[in-house]
Coordinates of C-alpha atoms and ligand atoms in Angstrom, one line a residue:
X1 CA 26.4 80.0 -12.3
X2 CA 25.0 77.3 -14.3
X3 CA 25.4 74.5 -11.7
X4 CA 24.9 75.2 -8.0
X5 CA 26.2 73.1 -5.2
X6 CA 24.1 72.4 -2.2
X7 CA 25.8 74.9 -0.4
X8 CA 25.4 77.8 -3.0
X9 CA 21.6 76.7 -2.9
X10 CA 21.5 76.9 1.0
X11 CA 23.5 80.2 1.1
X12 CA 21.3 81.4 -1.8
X13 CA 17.6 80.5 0.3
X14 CA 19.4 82.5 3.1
X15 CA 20.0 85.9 1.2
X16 CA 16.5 85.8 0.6
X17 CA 14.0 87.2 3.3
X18 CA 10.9 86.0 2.6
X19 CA 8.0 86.6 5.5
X20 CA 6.9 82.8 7.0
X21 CA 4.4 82.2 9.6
X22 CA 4.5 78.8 11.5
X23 CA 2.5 78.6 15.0
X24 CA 0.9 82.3 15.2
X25 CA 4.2 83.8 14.5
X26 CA 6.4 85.5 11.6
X27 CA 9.7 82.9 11.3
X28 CA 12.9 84.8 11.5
X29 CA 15.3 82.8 10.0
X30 CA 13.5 80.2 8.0
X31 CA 16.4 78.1 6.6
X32 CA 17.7 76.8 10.7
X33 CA 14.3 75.9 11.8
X34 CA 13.5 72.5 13.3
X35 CA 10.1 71.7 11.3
X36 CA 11.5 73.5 8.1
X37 CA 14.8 72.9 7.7
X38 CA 14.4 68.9 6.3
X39 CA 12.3 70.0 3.2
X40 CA 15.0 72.3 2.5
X41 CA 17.4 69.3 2.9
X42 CA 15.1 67.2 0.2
X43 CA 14.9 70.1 -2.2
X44 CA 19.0 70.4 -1.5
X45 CA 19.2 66.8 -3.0
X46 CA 18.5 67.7 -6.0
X47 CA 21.3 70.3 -6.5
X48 CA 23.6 67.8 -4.0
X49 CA 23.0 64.8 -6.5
X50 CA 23.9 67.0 -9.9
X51 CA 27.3 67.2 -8.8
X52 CA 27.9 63.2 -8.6
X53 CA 29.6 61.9 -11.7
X54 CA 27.4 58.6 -11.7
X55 CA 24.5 60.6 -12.0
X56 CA 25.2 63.4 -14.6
X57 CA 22.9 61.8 -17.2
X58 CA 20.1 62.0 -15.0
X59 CA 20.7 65.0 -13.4
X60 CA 21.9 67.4 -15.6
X61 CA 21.5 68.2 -19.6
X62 CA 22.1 70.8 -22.1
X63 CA 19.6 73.7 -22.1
X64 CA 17.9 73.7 -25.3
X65 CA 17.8 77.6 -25.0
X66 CA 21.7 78.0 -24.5
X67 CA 23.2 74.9 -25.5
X68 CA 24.7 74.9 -22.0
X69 CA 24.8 72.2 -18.9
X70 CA 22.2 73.0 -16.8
X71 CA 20.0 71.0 -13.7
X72 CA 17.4 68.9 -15.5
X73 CA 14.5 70.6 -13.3
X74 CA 14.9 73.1 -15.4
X75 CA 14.8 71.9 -18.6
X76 CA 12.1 72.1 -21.4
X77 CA 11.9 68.2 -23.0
X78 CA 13.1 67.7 -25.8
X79 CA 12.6 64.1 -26.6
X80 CA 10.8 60.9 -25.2
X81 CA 14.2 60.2 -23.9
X82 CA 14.1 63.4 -21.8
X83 CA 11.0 62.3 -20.2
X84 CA 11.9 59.4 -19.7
X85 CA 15.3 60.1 -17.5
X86 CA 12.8 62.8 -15.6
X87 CA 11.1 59.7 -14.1
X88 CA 13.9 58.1 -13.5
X89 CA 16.1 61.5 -11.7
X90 CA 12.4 61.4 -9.8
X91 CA 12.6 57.7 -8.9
X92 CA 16.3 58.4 -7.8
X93 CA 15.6 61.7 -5.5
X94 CA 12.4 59.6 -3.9
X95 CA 14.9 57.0 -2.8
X96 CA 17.7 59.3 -1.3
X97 CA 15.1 61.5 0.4
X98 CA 12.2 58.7 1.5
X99 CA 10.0 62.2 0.6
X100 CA 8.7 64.9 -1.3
X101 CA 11.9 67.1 -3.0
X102 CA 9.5 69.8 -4.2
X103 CA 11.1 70.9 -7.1
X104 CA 9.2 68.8 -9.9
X105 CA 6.4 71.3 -9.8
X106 CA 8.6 73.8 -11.3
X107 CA 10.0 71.9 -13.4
X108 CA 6.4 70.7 -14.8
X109 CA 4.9 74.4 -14.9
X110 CA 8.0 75.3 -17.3
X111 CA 7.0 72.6 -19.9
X112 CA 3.4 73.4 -19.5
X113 CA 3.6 76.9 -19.9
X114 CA 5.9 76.6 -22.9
X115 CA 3.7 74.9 -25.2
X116 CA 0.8 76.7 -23.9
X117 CA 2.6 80.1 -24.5
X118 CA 3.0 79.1 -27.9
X119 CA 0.2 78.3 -28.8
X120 CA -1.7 81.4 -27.3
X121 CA 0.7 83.6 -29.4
X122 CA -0.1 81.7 -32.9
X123 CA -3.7 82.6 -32.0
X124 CA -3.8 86.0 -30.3
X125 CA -0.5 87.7 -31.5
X126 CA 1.1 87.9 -28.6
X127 CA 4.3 88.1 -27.3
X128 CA 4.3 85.7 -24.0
X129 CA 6.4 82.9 -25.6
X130 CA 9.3 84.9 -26.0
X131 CA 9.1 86.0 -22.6
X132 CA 8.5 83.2 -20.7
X133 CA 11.7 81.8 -22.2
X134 CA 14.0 85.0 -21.8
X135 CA 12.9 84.1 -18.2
X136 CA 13.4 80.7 -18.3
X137 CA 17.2 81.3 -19.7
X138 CA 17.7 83.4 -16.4
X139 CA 16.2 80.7 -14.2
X140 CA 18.3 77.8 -15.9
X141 CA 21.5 80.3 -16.0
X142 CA 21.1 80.7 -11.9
X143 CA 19.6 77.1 -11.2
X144 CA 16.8 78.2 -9.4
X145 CA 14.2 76.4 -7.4
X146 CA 10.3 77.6 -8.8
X147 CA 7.6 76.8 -6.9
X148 CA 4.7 75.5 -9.5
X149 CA 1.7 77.3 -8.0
X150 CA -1.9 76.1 -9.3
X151 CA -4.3 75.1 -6.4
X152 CA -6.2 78.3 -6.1
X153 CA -8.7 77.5 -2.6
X154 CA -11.7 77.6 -5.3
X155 CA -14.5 78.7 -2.3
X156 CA -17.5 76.8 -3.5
X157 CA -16.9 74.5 -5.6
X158 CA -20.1 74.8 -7.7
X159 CA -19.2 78.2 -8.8
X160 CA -17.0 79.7 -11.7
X161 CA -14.1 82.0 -10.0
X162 CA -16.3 85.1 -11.1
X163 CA -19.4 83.9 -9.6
X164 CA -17.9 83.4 -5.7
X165 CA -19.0 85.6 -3.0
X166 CA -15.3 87.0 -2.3
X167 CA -13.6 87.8 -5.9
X168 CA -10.7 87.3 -4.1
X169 CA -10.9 83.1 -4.0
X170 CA -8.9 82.6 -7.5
X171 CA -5.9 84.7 -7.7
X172 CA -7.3 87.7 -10.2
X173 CA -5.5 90.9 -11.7
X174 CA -7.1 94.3 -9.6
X175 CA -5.7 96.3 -11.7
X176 CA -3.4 96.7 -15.1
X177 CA -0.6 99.5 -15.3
X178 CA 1.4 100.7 -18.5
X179 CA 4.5 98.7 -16.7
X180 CA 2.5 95.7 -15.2
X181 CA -0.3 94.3 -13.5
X182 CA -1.7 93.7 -9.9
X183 CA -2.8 90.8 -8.6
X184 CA -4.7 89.4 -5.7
X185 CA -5.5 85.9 -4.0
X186 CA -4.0 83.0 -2.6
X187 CA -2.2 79.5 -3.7
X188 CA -2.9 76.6 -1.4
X189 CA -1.1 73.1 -0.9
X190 CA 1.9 74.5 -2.5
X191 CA 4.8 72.6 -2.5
X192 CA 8.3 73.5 -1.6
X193 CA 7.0 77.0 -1.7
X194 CA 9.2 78.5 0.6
X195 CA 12.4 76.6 -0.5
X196 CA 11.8 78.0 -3.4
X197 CA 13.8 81.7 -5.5
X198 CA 10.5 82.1 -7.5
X199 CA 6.6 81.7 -7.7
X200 CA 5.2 80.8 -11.1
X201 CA 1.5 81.3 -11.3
X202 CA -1.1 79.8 -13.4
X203 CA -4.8 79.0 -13.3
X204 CA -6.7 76.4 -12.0
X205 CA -9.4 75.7 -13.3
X206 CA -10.6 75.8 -17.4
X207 CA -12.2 79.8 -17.4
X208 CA -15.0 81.3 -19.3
X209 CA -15.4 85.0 -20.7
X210 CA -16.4 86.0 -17.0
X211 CA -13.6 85.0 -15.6
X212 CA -11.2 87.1 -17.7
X213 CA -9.4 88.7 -15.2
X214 CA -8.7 85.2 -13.3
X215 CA -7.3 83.6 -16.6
X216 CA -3.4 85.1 -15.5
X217 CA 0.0 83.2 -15.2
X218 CA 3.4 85.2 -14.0
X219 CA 6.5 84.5 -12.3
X220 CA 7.6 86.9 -9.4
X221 CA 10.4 86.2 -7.3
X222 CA 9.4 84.6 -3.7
X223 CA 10.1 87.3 -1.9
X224 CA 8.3 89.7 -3.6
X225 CA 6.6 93.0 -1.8
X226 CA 3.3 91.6 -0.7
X227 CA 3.6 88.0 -0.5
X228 CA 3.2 85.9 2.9
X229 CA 3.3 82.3 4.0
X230 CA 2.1 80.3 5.7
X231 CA 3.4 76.6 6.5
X232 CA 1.1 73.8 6.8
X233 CA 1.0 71.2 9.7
X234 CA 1.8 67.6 9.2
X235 CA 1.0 64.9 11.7
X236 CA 3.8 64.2 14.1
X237 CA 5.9 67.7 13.0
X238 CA 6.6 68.4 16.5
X239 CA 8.6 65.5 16.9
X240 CA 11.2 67.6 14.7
X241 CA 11.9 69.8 17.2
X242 CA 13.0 67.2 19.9
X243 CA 16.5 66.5 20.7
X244 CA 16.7 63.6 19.3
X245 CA 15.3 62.8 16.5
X246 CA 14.7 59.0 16.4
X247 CA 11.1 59.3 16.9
X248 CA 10.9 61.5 13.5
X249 CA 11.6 58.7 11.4
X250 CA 13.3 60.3 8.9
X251 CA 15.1 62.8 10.2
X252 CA 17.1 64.3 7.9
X253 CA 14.2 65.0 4.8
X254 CA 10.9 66.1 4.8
X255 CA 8.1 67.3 2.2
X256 CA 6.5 70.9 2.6
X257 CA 3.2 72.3 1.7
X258 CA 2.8 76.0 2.3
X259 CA -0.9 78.4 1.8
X260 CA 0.8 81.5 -0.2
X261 CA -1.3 84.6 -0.2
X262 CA -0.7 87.6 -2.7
X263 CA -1.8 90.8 -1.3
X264 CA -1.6 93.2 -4.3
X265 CA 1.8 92.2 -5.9
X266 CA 2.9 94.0 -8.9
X267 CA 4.3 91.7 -12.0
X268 CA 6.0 93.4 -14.8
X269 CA 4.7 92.4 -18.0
X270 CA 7.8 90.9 -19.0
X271 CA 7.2 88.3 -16.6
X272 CA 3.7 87.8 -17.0
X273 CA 2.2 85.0 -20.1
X274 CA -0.8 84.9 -20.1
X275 CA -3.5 87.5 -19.3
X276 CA -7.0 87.5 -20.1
X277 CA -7.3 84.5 -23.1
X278 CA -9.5 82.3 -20.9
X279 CA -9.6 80.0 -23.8
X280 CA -6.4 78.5 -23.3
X281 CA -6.5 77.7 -19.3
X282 CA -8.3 74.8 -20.1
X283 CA -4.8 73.3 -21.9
X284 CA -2.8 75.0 -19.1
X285 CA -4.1 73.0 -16.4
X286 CA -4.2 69.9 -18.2
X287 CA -0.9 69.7 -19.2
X288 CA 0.5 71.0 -16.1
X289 CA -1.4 68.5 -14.4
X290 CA -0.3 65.6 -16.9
X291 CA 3.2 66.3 -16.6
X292 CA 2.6 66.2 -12.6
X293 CA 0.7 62.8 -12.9
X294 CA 3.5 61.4 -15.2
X295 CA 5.8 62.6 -11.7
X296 CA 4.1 60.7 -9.5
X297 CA 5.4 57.4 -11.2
X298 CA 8.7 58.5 -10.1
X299 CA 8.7 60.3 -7.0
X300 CA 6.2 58.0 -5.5
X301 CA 8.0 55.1 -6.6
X302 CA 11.1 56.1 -5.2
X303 CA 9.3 56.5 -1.5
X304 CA 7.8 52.7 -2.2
X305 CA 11.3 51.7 -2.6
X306 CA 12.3 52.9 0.7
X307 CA 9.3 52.2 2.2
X308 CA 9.8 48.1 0.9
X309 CA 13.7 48.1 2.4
X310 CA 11.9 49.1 5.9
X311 CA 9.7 46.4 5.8
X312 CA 12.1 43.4 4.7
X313 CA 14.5 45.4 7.0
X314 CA 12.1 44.8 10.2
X315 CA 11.0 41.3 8.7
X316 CA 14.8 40.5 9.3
X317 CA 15.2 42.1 12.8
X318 CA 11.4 40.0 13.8
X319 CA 13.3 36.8 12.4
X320 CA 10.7 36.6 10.1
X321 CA 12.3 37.4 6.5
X322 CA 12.0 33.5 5.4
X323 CA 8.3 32.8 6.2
X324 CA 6.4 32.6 3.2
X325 CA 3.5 35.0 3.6
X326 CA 5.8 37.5 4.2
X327 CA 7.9 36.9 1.2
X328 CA 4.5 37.3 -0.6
X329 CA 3.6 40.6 1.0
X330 CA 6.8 42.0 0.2
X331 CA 6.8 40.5 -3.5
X332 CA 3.2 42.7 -3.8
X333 CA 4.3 45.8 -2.4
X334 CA 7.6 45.3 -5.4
X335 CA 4.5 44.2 -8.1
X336 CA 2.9 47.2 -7.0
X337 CA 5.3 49.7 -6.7
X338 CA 7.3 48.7 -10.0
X339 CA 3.5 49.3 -11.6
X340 CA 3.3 52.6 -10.4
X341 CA 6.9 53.0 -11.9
X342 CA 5.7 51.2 -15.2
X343 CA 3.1 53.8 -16.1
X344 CA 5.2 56.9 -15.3
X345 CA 7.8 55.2 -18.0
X346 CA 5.5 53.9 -20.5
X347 CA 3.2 57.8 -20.5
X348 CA 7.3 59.0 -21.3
X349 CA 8.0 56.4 -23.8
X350 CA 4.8 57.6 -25.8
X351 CA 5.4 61.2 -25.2
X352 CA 5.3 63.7 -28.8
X353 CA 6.3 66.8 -29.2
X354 CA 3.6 69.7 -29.2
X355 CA 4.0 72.7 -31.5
X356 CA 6.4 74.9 -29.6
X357 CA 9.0 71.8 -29.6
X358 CA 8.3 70.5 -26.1
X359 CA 7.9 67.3 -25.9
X360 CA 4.4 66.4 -23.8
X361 CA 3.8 62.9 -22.2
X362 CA 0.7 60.5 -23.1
X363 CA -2.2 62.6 -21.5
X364 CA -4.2 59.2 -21.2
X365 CA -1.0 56.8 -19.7
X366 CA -0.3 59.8 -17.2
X367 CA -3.9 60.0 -15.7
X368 CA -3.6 56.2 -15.4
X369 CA -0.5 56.4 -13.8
X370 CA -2.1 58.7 -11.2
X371 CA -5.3 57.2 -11.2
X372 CA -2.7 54.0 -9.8
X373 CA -1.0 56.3 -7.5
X374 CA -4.3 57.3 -5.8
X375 CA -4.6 53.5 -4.7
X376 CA -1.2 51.3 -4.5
X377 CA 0.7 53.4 -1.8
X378 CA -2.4 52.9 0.1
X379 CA -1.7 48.8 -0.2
X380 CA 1.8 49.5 -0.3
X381 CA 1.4 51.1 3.3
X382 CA -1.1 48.7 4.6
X383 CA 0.8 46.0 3.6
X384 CA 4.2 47.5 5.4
X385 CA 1.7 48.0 8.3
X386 CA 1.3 44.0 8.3
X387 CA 5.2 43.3 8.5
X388 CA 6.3 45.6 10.9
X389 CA 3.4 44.5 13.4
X390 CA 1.4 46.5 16.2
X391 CA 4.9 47.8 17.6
X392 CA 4.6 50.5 14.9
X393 CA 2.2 51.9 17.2
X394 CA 2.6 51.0 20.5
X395 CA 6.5 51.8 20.2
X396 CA 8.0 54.1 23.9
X397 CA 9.7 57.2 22.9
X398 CA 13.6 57.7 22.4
X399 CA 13.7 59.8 25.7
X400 CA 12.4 56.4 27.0
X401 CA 15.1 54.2 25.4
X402 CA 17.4 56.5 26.4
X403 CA 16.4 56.8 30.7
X404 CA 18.7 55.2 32.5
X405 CA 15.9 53.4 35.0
X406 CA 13.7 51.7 32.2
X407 CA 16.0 52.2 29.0
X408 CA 17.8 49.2 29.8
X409 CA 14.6 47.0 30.3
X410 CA 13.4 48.8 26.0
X411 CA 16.2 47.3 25.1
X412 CA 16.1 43.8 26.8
X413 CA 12.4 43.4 26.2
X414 CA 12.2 45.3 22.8
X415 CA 14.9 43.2 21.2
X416 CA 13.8 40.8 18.0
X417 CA 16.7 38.7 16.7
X418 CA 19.9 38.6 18.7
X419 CA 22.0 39.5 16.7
X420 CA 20.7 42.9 15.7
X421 CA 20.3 45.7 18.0
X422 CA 17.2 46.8 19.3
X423 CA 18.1 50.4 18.0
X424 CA 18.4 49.6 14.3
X425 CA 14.4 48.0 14.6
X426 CA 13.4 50.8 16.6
X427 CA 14.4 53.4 14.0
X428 CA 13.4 51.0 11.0
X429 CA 10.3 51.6 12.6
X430 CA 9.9 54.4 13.2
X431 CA 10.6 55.1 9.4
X432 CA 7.4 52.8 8.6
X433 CA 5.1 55.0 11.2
X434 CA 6.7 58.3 9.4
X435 CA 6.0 56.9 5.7
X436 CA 2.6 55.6 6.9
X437 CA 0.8 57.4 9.1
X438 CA 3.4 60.7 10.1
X439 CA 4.6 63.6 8.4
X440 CA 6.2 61.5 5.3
X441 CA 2.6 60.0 4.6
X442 CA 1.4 62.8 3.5
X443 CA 3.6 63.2 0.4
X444 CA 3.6 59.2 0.7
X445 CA -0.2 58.5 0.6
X446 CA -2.5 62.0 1.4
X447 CA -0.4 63.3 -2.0
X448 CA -0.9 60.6 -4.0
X449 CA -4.4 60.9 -3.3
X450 CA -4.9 64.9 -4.1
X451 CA -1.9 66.0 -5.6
X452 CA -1.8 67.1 -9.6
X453 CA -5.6 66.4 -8.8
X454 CA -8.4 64.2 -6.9
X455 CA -9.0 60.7 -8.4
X456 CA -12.0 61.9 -10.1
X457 CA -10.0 64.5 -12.1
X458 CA -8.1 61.6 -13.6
X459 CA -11.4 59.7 -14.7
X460 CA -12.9 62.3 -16.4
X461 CA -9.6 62.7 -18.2
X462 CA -9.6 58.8 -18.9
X463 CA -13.1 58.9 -19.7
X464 CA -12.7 61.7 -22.4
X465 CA -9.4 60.4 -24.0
X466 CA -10.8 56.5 -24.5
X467 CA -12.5 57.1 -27.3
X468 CA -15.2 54.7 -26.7
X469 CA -16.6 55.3 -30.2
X470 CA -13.8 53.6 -32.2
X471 CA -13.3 50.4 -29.2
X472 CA -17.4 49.5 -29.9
X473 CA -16.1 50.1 -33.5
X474 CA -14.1 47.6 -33.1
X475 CA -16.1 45.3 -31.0
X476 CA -18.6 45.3 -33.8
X477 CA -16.2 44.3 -37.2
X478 CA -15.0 41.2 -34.7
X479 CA -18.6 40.3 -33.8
X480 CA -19.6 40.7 -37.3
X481 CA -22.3 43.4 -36.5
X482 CA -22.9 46.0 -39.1
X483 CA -23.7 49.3 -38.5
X484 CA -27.2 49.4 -40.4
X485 CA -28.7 46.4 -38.6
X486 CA -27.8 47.6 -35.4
X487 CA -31.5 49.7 -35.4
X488 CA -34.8 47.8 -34.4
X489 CA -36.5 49.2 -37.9
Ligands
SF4_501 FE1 8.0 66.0 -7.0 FE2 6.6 64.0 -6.1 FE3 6.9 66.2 -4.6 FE4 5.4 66.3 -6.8 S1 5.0 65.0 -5.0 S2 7.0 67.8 -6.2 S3 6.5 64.9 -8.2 S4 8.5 64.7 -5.3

């Protein structure tokens, strides 16, 4: 099956028992439950959306492995083109789901671990390259979901993976067999983890000789012997699990972040790529991380769309859609947002391919776009904030609109412009509380602060790719300084 359909994908998460903990307790059917189920609705988009005709180009391609059609979040780029429609299939899912759709983490850890394969093979004489795309056909050939997993919880910070107090605080390989290897640890913030048919490893952090045995990346199916998770909280989740679900905001989609912990799992060394050659983590995680900070101009954009149409949606319902300042706050969020979208683009645009024939994005106009995304949400949200008013906060619930003693006075008292009910403002809203400050603001802002990396992360990347050298260089042949009477003598 080259293409699935929602449903296959739905049917297919069901078939596949994987052991979730959510409150204190082991989830026994993690597909129907309130505070899961809209992340596997987001994630369900993507497969939903390569089945419309209008957008085949975006969502679909031919493999460059088979030649066949396949979903592009699982394709390896082949061209600045390719990047570029990834941005724009990104910018797409983040305005049908007003969320995170998980599956661009897989999607960038394919590409990644392509090139990198490659190149560790040229060096070492290894075989991983070949493997990791024999695997890669069979994800592409069952359109699979694969979480991405990176974040290792890294202990203290100050100290190499070797040097912690508990060896266990990078995932590590315990032990290697004649048919595979062991391995140990945890993955934490990991997205769309448990939507997802597989796990694909890889480390963190640059390594040194120490930390041999922590310099590993595999791919095990989700569900493999030994695995848990464990979901992570986001403000307001309860509200999922009302009867109605007005006060949720969005209630049909919703991001996911998950702690996965490995206890012991066996890999086959046909689905393991990298084991041991430290020297080559340090490309790993940056190009992983590039590819994820080149996402960001797309997902993120998406969201700011949505999050835009709220505001001038409740500017309308307050009467207020013509007064000048807030046609000016609503033409900054746009400035803002179609920035955000102009640096995920132009890091596409500029992408070349690297030796294995993947094509890899501009490393220095992807930390900028991220560096951006770190900030304008933030103003984006504040500024949506401002438009919708102190009702965003001070809003009665839905089990309030809906009692028959003081419902009737909500909807008297609570009303903006006549002509528009006082429903449609309440739920636009509520959508601005859930983008801003509820369970959508963390993929909305918390994400765009931390996710494919801190803001620092992307300055040090900026810092090191300027080179600073050759703009001085310049500086001095337009200021007519040369380089021998530069020195007091
Ligand atoms: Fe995709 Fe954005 Fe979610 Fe990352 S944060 S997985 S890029 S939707």
């Amino acid at each position: 099956m080259l293409l699935k359909t929602k449903e296959d994908y739905l049917e297919s998460l069901r078939s596949i028992k994987k052991r979730v903990f959510l409150f204190g307790e082991e989830v026994n059917d993690y597909v129907n439950h309130p505070l899961i189920r809209p992340s596997i609705n987001a994630c369900a988009m993507t497969y939903e959306l390569s089945h419309k005709p209008e957008y085949g180009d975006l969502m679909t391609t031919h493999s460059s492995l088979t030649g066949k059609r396949i979903n592009r979040f699982t394709h390896l780029h082949q061209s600045a083109e390719d990047l570029v429609k990834k941005v724009k299939m990104q910018r797409l899912l983040g305005q049908k789901t007003g969320c995170c759709f998980q599956r661009c983490v897989g999607l960038d850890g394919f590409n990644a671990v392509d090139s990198v394969t490659y190149e560790i093979d040229q060096d070492f004489k290894t075989d991983y390259h070949q493997r990791f795309r024999e695997y890669l056909k069979y994800i592409q050939e069952n359109d699979l979901v694969v979480d991405g997993a990176m974040t290792d919880p890294k202990g203290n910070r100050h100290l190499s993976p070797s040097e912690q107090a508990d060896p266990d605080l990078f995932v590590r390989v315990v032990e290697k067999r004649p048919d595979g290897i062991l391995v140990r640890g945890a993955k934490v913030h990991q997205t769309g983890a448990i939507n997802s048919h597989e796990i694909l490893v890889m480390p963190t952090v640059t390594m040194r000789e120490d930390d041999r045995n922590y310099a590993v990346s595999f791919a095990i199916p989700a569900n493999a012997k030994g695995i848990l998770y464990v979901y992570g909280r986001q403000s307001c989740d309860t509200r999922k699990t009302e009867e109605i679900l007005i006060d949720v905001g969005n209630p049909n989609f919703g991001g996911q972040e998950a702690v996965i912990i490995f206890n012991d799992v066996f890999v086959p060394w046909e689905r393991v790529f990298m084991c041991g050659e430290y020297k080559f983590t340090g490309a790993l995680v940056e190009r992983f991380a590039g590819y994820h900070r080149q996402s960001y101009g797309g997902c993120k954009a998406g969201m700011g769309d949505v999050l835009i149409g709220a505001a001038q949606a409740v500017a309308k319902y307050h009467g207020l859609e013509k007064v000048s300042h807030i046609k000016e706050k609503i033409i900054d969020m746009i400035h803002l947002n179609e920035t955000l979208y102009a640096c995920g683009i132009a890091c596409s645009a500029e992408g070349k391919p690297t030796a294995s024939g993947t094509y890899l994005i501009d490393l220095m106009l992807a930390n900028v776009c991220k560096l951006n995304v770190t900030r304008f949400p933030y103003e984006i949200a504040r500024l949506g904030q401002d438009i919708a008013g102190g009702l965003l906060v001070t809003l009665p619930s839905d089990q309030d609109f809906a009692s028959p003693e003081v419902g009737p006075y909500l909807n008297k008292y609570l009303k903006g412009v006549d002509a528009y009910r006082t429903g449609c403002r309440q739920r636009m809203l509520r959508l601005i509380e859930n983008l801003t400050m509820g369970a959508g603001a963390v993929a909305y802002l918390t994400e765009s602060m931390h996710g494919a990396g801190s803001p620092q992360a992307q300055r040090i990347m900026i810092g090191r790719l300027a080179n600073l050298d050759y703009k001085e260089q310049l500086a001095k042949e337009i200021a007519c300084v040369e380089d021998e009477e530069e020195q007091k003598s």
